[in-house]
JSON list of C-alpha atoms in Angstrom, two decimals:
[
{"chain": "V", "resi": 1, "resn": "UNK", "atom": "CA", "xyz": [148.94, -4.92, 77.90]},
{"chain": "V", "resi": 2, "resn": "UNK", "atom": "CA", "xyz": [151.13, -2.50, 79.57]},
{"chain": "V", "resi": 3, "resn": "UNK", "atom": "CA", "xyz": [150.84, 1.33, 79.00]},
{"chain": "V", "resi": 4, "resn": "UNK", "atom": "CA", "xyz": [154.03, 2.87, 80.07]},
{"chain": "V", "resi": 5, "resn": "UNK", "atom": "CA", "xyz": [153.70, 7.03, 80.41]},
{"chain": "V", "resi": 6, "resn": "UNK", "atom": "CA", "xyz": [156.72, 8.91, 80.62]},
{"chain": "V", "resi": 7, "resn": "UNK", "atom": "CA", "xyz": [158.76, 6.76, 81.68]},
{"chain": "V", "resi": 8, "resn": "UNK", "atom": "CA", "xyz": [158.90, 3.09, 81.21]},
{"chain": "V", "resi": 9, "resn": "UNK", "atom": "CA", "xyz": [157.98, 0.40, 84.00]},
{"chain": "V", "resi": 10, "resn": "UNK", "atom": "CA", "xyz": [161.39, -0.81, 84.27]},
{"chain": "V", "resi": 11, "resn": "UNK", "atom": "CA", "xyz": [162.68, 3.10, 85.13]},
{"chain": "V", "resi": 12, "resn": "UNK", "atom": "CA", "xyz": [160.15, 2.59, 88.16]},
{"chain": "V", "resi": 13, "resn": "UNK", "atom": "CA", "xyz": [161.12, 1.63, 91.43]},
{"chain": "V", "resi": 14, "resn": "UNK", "atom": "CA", "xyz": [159.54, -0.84, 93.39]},
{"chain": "V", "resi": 15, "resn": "UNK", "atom": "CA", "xyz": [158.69, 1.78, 95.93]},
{"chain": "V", "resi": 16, "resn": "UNK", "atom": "CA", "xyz": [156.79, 3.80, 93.15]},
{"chain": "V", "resi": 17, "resn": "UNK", "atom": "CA", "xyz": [155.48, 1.10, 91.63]},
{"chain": "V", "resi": 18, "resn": "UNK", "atom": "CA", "xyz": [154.13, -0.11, 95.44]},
{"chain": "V", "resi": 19, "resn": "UNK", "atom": "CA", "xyz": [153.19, 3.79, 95.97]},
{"chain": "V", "resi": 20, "resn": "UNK", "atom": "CA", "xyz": [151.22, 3.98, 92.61]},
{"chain": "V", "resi": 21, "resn": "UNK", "atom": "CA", "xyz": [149.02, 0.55, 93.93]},
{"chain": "V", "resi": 22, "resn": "UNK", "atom": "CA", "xyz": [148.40, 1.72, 97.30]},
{"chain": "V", "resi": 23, "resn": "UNK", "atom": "CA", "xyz": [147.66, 5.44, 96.63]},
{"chain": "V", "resi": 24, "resn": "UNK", "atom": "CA", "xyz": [146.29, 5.53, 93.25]},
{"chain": "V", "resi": 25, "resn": "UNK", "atom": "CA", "xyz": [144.75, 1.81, 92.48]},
{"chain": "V", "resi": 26, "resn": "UNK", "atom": "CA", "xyz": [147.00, 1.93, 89.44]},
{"chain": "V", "resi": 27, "resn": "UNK", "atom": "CA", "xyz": [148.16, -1.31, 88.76]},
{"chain": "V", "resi": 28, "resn": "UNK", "atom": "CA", "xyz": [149.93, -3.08, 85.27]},
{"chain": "V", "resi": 29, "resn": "UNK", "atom": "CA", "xyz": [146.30, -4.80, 85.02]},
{"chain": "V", "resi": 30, "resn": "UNK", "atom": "CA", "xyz": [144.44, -1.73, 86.03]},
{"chain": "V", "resi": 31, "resn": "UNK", "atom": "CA", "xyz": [146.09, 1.23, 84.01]},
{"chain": "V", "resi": 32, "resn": "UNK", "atom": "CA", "xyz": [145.27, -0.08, 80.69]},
{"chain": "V", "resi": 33, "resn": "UNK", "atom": "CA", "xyz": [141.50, -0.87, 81.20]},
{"chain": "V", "resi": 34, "resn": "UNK", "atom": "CA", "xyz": [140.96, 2.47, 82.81]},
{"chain": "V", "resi": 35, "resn": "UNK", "atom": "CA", "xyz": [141.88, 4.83, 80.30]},
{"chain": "V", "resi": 36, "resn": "UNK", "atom": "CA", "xyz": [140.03, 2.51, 77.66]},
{"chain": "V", "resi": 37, "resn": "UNK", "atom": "CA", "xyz": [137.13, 2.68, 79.55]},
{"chain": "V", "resi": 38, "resn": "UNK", "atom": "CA", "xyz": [137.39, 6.68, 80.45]},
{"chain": "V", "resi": 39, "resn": "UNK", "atom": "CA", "xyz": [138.29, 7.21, 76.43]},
{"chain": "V", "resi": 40, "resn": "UNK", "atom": "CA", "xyz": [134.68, 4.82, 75.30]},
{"chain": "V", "resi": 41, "resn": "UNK", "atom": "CA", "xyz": [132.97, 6.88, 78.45]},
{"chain": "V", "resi": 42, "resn": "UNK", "atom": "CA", "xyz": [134.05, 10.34, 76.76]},
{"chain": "V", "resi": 43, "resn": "UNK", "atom": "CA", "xyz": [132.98, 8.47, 73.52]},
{"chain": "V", "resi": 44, "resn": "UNK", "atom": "CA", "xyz": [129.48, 7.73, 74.42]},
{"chain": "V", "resi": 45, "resn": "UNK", "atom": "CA", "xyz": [128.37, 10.94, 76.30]},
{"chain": "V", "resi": 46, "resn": "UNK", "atom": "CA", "xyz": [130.64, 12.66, 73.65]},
{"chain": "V", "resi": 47, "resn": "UNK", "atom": "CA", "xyz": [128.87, 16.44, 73.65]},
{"chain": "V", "resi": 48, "resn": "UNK", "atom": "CA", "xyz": [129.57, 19.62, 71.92]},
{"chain": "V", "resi": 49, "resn": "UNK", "atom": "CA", "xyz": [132.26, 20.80, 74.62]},
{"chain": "V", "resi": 50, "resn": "UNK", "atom": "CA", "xyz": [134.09, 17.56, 74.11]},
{"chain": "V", "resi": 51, "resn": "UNK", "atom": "CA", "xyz": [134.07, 16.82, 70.15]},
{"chain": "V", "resi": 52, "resn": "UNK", "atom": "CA", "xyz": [138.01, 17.75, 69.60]},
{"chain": "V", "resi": 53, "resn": "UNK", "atom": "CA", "xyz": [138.92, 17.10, 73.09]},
{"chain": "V", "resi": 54, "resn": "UNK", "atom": "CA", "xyz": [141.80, 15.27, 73.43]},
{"chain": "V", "resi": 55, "resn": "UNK", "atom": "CA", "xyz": [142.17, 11.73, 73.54]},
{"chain": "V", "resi": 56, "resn": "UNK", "atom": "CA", "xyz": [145.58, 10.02, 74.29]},
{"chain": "V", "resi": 57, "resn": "UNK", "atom": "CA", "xyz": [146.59, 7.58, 76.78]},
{"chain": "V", "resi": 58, "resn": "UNK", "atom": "CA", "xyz": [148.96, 10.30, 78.51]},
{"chain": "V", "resi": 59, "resn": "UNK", "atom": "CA", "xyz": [146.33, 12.95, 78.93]},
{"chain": "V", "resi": 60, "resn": "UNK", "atom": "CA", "xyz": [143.87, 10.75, 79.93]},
{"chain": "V", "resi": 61, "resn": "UNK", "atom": "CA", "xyz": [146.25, 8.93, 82.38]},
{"chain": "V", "resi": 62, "resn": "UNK", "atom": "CA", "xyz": [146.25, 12.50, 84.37]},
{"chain": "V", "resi": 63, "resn": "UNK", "atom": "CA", "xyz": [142.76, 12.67, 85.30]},
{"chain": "V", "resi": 64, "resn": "UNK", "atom": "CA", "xyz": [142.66, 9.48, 86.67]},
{"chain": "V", "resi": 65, "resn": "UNK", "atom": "CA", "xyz": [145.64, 9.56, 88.77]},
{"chain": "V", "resi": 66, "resn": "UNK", "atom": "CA", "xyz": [144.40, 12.74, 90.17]},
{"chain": "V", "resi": 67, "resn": "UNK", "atom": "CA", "xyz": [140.78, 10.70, 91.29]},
{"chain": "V", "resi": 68, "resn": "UNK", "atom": "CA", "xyz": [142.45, 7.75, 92.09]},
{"chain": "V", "resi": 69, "resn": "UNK", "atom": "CA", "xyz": [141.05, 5.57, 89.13]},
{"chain": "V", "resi": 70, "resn": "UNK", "atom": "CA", "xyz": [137.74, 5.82, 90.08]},
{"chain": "V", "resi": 71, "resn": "UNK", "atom": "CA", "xyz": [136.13, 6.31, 86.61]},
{"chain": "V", "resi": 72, "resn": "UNK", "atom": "CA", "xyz": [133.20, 8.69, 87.41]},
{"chain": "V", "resi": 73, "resn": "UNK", "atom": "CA", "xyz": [135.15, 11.09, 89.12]},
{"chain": "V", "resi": 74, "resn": "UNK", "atom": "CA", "xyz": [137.70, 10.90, 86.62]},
{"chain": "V", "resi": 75, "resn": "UNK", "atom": "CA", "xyz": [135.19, 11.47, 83.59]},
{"chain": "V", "resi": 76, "resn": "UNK", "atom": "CA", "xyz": [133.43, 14.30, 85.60]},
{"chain": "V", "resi": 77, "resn": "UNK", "atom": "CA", "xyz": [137.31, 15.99, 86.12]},
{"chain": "V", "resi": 78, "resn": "UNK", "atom": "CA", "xyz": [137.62, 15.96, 82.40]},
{"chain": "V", "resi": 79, "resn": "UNK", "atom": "CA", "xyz": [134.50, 17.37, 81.52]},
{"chain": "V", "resi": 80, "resn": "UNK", "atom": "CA", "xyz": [135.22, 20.44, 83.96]},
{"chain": "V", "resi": 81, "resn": "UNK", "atom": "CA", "xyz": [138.21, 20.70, 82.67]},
{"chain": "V", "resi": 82, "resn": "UNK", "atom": "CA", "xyz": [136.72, 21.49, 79.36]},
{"chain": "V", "resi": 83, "resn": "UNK", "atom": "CA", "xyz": [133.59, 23.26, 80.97]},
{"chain": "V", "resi": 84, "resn": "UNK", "atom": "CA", "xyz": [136.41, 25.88, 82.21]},
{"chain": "V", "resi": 85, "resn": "UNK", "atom": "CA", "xyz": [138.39, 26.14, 79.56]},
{"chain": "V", "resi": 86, "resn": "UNK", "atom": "CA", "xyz": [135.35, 27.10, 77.46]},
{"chain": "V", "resi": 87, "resn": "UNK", "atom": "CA", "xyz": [134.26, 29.57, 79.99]},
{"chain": "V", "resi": 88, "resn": "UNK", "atom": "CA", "xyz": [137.93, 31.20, 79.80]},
{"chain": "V", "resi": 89, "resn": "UNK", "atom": "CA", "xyz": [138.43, 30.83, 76.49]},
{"chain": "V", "resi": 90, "resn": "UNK", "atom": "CA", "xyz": [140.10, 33.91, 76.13]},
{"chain": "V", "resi": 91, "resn": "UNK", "atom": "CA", "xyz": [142.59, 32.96, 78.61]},
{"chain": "V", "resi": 92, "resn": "UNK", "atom": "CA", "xyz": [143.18, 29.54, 77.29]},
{"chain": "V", "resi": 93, "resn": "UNK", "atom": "CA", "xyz": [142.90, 31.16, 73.35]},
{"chain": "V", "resi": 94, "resn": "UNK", "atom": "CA", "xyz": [145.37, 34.11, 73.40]},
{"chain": "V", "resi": 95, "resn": "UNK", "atom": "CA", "xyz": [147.24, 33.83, 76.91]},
{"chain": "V", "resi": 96, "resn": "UNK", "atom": "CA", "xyz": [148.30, 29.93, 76.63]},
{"chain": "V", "resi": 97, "resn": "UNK", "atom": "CA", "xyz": [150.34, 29.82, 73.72]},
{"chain": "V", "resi": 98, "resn": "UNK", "atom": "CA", "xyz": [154.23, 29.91, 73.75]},
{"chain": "V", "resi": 99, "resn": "UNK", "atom": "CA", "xyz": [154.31, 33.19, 72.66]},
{"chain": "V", "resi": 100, "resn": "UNK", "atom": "CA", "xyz": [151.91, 34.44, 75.20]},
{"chain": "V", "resi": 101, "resn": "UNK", "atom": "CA", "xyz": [153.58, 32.56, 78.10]},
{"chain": "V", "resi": 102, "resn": "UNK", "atom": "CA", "xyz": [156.77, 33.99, 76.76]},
{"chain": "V", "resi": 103, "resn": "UNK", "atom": "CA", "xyz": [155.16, 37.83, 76.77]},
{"chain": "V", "resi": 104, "resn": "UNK", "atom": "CA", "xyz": [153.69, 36.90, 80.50]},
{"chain": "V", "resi": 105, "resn": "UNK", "atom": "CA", "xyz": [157.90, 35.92, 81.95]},
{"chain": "V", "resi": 106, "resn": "UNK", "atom": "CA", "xyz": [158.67, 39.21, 80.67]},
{"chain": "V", "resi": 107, "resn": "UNK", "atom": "CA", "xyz": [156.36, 41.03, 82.08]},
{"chain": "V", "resi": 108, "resn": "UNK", "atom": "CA", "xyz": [158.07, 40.02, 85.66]},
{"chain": "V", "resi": 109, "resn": "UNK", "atom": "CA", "xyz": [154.36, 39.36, 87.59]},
{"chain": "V", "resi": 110, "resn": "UNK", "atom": "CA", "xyz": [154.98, 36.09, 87.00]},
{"chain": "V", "resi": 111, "resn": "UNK", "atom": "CA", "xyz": [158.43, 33.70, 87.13]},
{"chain": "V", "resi": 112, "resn": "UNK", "atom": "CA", "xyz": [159.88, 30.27, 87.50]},
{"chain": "V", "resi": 113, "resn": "UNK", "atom": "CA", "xyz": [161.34, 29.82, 90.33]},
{"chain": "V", "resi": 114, "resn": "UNK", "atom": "CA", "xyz": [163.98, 26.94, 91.16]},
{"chain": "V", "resi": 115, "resn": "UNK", "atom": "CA", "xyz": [163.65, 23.06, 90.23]},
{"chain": "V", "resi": 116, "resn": "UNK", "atom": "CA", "xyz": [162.47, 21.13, 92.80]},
{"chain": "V", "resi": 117, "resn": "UNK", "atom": "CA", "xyz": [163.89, 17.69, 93.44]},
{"chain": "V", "resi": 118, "resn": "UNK", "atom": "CA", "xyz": [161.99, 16.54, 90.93]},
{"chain": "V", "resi": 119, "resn": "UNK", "atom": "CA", "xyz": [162.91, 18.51, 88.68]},
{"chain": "V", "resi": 120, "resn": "UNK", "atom": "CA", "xyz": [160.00, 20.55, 88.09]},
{"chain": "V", "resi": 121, "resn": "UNK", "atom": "CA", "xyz": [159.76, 24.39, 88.37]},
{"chain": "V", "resi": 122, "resn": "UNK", "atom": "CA", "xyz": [158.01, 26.49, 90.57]},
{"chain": "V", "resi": 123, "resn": "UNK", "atom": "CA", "xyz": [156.06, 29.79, 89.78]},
{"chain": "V", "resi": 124, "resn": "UNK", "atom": "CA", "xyz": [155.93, 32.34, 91.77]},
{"chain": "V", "resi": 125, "resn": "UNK", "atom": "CA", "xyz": [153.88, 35.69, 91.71]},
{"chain": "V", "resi": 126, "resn": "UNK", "atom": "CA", "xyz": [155.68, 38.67, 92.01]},
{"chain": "V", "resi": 127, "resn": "UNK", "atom": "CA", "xyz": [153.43, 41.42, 91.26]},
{"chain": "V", "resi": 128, "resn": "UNK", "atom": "CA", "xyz": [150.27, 42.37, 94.32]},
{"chain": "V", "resi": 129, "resn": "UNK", "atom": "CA", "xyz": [148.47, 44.61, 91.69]},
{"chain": "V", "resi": 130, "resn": "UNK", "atom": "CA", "xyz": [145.24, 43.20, 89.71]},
{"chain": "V", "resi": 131, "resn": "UNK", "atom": "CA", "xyz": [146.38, 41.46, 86.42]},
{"chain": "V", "resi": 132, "resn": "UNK", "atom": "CA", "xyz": [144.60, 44.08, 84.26]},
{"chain": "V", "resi": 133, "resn": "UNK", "atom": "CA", "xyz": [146.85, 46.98, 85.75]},
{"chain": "V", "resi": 134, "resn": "UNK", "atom": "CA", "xyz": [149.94, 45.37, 85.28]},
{"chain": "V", "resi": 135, "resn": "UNK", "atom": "CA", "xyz": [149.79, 44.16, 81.70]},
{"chain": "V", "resi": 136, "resn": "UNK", "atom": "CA", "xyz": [151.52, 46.53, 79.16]},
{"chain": "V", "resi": 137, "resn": "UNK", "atom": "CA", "xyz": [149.52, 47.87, 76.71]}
]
């Protein structure tokens, strides 16, 4: 069963695909499994912190990449994940949101930067004054 994420196996190259096997462990016969088994892992130790957490193949797929498909680092990734997000929830409650990302470029203490090659952007810090002195009021 394959389980393309973002972009389809055939959009791969052979180098990535190669890169993917010998960095990550991720495999066509490995990706699949994994996330099944980190999704019934989340399942079965499922605690307060993680009743809505979220679920789907493409979320899921991140934590593992980042521990190299080794399921009990993955799993223990995720739950800090959520353990930190709780502890900031004000952060992750008010700040997060479109609209408050939006308010945050305007401020100027924070803005994206160029693309890199691949196309993602960079943020960069502009402001050397604590956060709580350079928020308008």
């Amino acid at each position: 069963m394959a389980f393309p994420i973002f972009k389809s196996q055939e959009e791969l190259s052979d180098a990535t695909i190669e890169k993917a096997a010998r960095e990550l462990n991720e495999t066509d016969d490995t990706r699949g499994p994994k996330i099944i088994e980190l999704r019934n892992r989340i399942e079965e130790t499922e605690t307060e912190l993680l009743v809505n957490s979220r679920r789907d193949d493409a979320f899921l797929l991140r934590f593992l990449r980042a521990k190299k498909f080794d399921l009990d680092r993955s799993y223990q990734l995720y739950v800090n994940y959520y353990e930190y997000r709780r502890s900031q929830a004000d952060i992750f409650d008010e700040q997060f949101t479109a609209e408050g990302v939006k308010e945050l470029l305007e401020t100027g203490i924070i803005s994206l930067g160029p693309r890199t090659n691949n196309g993602v952007f960079v943020s960069l810090c502009l402001s050397t004054c604590p956060l709580d002195f350079c928020l308008p009021v």
